[in-house]
């Protein structure tokens, strides 16, 4: 049985990506939760993960004696191990495009990440309005995401970015959370896509588990005091 090491579901956007990909695609795995702590060297978090991989970070996928880290590497491994799941588009050109937009997510959108961290428990529309007003980088990131998603939805006919659910949708699921929780302004077609992703059965399960955690991590919520 595959093992997927993740951190707090409320906050860990990188954990969400492979978890959602596997759960929504019907790939069986055991989940190992390693809650965030102060992340210092020698902390329980690091002591659990560093014997498995030198990064000492989540997510980690363990398959027997093989350990795969980094979300994109995990996605590629799963696509090769389970070709019948069609995690990448079947068409070579669409597949190349899907890899491109995942790599763009992997390396970019720093302003959106920094100013609008994933937090499923919080509703932050007032903060979203201030961020939207003051942070040109966030507006630029969202404009790029809107243009990308709209073009893909138009090209492939929906309901997901490349037609059927796949790696690209799992990769952008945390962005859907950010757009919704911070109430950032996007066109109706993009809002509809956000809601379709949030309504995926596996995403609903993740969200319910996140809301049940009741673990406040101060460095993940520098914008508010403990509830």
Coordinates of C-alpha atoms in Angstrom, one line a residue:
X1 CA 0.0 0.0 0.0
X2 CA 1.3 3.5 -0.9
X3 CA 1.8 5.9 2.0
X4 CA 1.3 9.6 1.7
X5 CA 2.8 11.8 4.4
X6 CA 1.0 15.1 4.8
X7 CA 0.7 18.0 7.3
X8 CA -2.3 19.9 8.6
X9 CA -5.2 19.7 6.1
X10 CA -6.3 23.2 7.1
X11 CA -3.1 24.8 5.9
X12 CA -0.9 22.5 3.8
X13 CA -1.6 23.4 0.2
X14 CA 1.3 21.2 -1.0
X15 CA -0.1 18.2 0.9
X16 CA -3.5 18.8 -0.6
X17 CA -2.3 18.4 -4.2
X18 CA -1.2 14.7 -4.2
X19 CA -3.8 13.7 -1.6
X20 CA -6.6 15.1 -3.8
X21 CA -5.1 13.6 -7.0
X22 CA -5.0 10.1 -5.4
X23 CA -8.3 10.2 -3.5
X24 CA -10.3 11.7 -6.4
X25 CA -8.7 9.3 -8.9
X26 CA -9.3 6.2 -6.8
X27 CA -5.7 5.4 -6.0
X28 CA -5.5 3.5 -2.7
X29 CA -3.1 4.8 -0.1
X30 CA -2.5 5.1 3.6
X31 CA -2.4 8.7 5.0
X32 CA 0.2 9.6 7.6
X33 CA -0.5 12.9 9.2
X34 CA 2.5 14.8 10.6
X35 CA 1.2 18.0 12.2
X36 CA 3.1 21.2 11.8
X37 CA 5.1 22.4 14.8
X38 CA 7.8 25.0 14.9
X39 CA 9.6 23.2 12.1
X40 CA 13.0 23.7 13.8
X41 CA 15.8 21.2 13.4
X42 CA 15.1 18.4 15.9
X43 CA 11.4 19.2 16.1
X44 CA 9.0 16.2 16.0
X45 CA 8.0 17.3 12.5
X46 CA 11.6 17.1 11.3
X47 CA 12.4 14.0 13.3
X48 CA 9.6 12.2 11.6
X49 CA 10.3 13.3 8.0
X50 CA 14.1 13.7 7.7
X51 CA 14.8 9.9 8.1
X52 CA 12.6 9.4 5.1
X53 CA 13.8 12.2 2.8
X54 CA 16.6 14.9 3.1
X55 CA 14.1 17.7 2.6
X56 CA 12.2 17.0 5.8
X57 CA 9.1 18.4 4.2
X58 CA 5.7 17.2 3.2
X59 CA 4.3 15.7 1.0
X60 CA 6.2 12.5 0.8
X61 CA 5.0 9.4 -1.1
X62 CA 6.4 6.1 0.1
X63 CA 6.1 3.0 -2.2
X64 CA 7.9 0.1 -0.5
X65 CA 11.5 1.2 -0.2
X66 CA 11.1 4.1 -2.6
X67 CA 10.5 7.6 -1.3
X68 CA 9.3 10.3 -3.7
X69 CA 9.2 13.9 -2.6
X70 CA 8.1 17.1 -4.3
X71 CA 4.5 17.3 -5.5
X72 CA 5.4 17.3 -9.2
X73 CA 7.7 14.3 -8.9
X74 CA 4.9 12.5 -7.0
X75 CA 2.4 13.4 -9.7
X76 CA 4.7 12.1 -12.4
X77 CA 5.4 8.9 -10.5
X78 CA 1.7 8.2 -10.0
X79 CA 0.9 8.9 -13.7
X80 CA 3.5 6.3 -14.7
X81 CA 2.5 3.8 -12.0
X82 CA -1.2 4.1 -12.8
X83 CA -1.5 4.8 -16.5
X84 CA -5.1 3.6 -16.5
X85 CA -6.1 6.5 -14.3
X86 CA -5.2 9.0 -17.1
X87 CA -3.9 11.6 -14.7
X88 CA -2.3 13.5 -17.6
X89 CA -4.4 14.3 -20.8
X90 CA -4.1 11.5 -23.5
X91 CA -3.3 14.0 -26.3
X92 CA 0.4 14.8 -26.4
X93 CA -0.1 18.6 -27.0
X94 CA -2.6 18.8 -24.2
X95 CA -0.3 16.8 -22.0
X96 CA 2.5 19.2 -22.7
X97 CA 0.3 22.1 -21.8
X98 CA -0.9 20.5 -18.6
X99 CA 2.7 20.0 -17.6
X100 CA 3.5 23.6 -18.4
X101 CA 0.7 25.0 -16.3
X102 CA 1.6 22.7 -13.4
X103 CA 5.2 23.8 -13.6
X104 CA 4.0 27.4 -13.6
X105 CA 2.1 26.8 -10.4
X106 CA 5.0 25.0 -8.9
X107 CA 7.4 27.9 -9.4
X108 CA 5.2 31.0 -9.6
X109 CA 2.4 33.0 -8.1
X110 CA 4.5 34.1 -5.1
X111 CA 2.4 37.1 -4.3
X112 CA -0.8 35.1 -4.1
X113 CA 0.9 32.5 -1.9
X114 CA 2.4 35.0 0.5
X115 CA -0.5 37.3 0.9
X116 CA -3.4 34.7 0.7
X117 CA -2.2 31.5 2.4
X118 CA -4.4 28.5 2.3
X119 CA -6.7 28.3 5.3
X120 CA -9.9 26.3 4.8
X121 CA -11.3 27.3 8.3
X122 CA -11.1 31.0 7.8
X123 CA -13.4 33.3 5.8
X124 CA -11.4 36.5 5.1
X125 CA -13.3 38.7 2.6
X126 CA -12.3 41.9 4.4
X127 CA -8.7 41.0 4.3
X128 CA -9.1 40.0 0.7
X129 CA -10.5 43.5 -0.2
X130 CA -7.4 45.1 1.4
X131 CA -5.0 42.7 -0.3
X132 CA -6.7 43.3 -3.6
X133 CA -6.5 47.1 -3.2
X134 CA -2.9 47.2 -2.0
X135 CA -1.1 44.3 -3.6
X136 CA -0.5 44.7 -7.3
X137 CA 1.4 41.3 -7.4
X138 CA -1.7 39.5 -6.2
X139 CA -3.9 41.2 -8.9
X140 CA -1.3 40.2 -11.5
X141 CA -1.2 36.6 -10.3
X142 CA -5.0 36.4 -10.3
X143 CA -5.2 37.9 -13.8
X144 CA -2.8 35.3 -15.1
X145 CA -4.7 32.5 -13.4
X146 CA -8.1 33.7 -14.8
X147 CA -6.7 34.0 -18.3
X148 CA -5.1 30.5 -18.1
X149 CA -8.2 28.8 -16.7
X150 CA -10.5 30.5 -19.1
X151 CA -8.5 29.5 -22.1
X152 CA -8.2 25.9 -20.9
X153 CA -11.9 25.6 -20.1
X154 CA -12.8 27.1 -23.5
X155 CA -10.4 24.8 -25.3
X156 CA -11.3 21.6 -23.6
X157 CA -15.0 22.2 -22.8
X158 CA -14.8 21.6 -19.0
X159 CA -15.9 20.8 -16.5
X160 CA -12.2 20.6 -15.4
X161 CA -9.3 22.4 -17.0
X162 CA -8.5 19.6 -19.5
X163 CA -12.0 18.1 -19.6
X164 CA -11.7 15.3 -17.0
X165 CA -10.2 15.7 -13.6
X166 CA -6.4 15.3 -13.6
X167 CA -3.1 16.6 -12.2
X168 CA -3.7 20.2 -13.3
X169 CA -6.9 20.4 -11.3
X170 CA -5.3 18.9 -8.2
X171 CA -2.4 21.4 -8.6
X172 CA -4.7 24.4 -8.7
X173 CA -7.1 23.2 -6.0
X174 CA -5.4 25.3 -3.3
X175 CA -5.8 28.4 -5.5
X176 CA -9.5 27.7 -5.6
X177 CA -9.5 27.7 -1.8
X178 CA -7.6 31.0 -1.7
X179 CA -9.9 32.7 -4.2
X180 CA -13.0 31.6 -2.3
X181 CA -11.8 32.3 1.2
X182 CA -10.4 35.7 0.5
X183 CA -13.3 36.5 -1.9
X184 CA -11.0 37.7 -4.6
X185 CA -12.9 39.1 -7.6
X186 CA -13.0 36.8 -10.6
X187 CA -15.4 36.3 -13.5
X188 CA -18.5 34.1 -13.1
X189 CA -17.0 31.3 -15.3
X190 CA -14.0 31.1 -13.0
X191 CA -16.1 31.2 -9.9
X192 CA -18.1 28.3 -11.3
X193 CA -14.9 26.3 -11.9
X194 CA -13.8 27.1 -8.3
X195 CA -17.1 25.7 -7.0
X196 CA -16.8 22.6 -9.1
X197 CA -13.4 21.8 -7.7
X198 CA -14.5 22.5 -4.1
X199 CA -17.5 20.2 -4.7
X200 CA -15.3 17.2 -5.8
X201 CA -16.1 14.3 -3.4
X202 CA -12.5 14.0 -2.3
X203 CA -12.2 17.8 -1.9
X204 CA -15.3 17.7 0.3
X205 CA -13.7 15.0 2.5
X206 CA -10.4 17.0 2.8
X207 CA -12.3 20.1 3.7
X208 CA -14.4 18.3 6.4
X209 CA -11.3 16.9 7.9
X210 CA -9.6 20.3 7.8
X211 CA -12.5 21.9 9.6
X212 CA -12.4 19.2 12.3
X213 CA -8.7 19.7 13.1
X214 CA -9.0 22.8 15.4
X215 CA -5.3 23.3 15.4
X216 CA -4.1 26.9 15.3
X217 CA -0.6 27.3 13.8
X218 CA 0.6 30.8 14.4
X219 CA 3.2 31.0 11.6
X220 CA 0.5 30.0 9.1
X221 CA -1.8 32.7 10.4
X222 CA 0.3 35.8 11.1
X223 CA -2.7 38.0 10.3
X224 CA -4.8 37.0 13.3
X225 CA -4.6 35.9 16.9
X226 CA -5.5 32.4 18.1
X227 CA -9.3 31.9 18.0

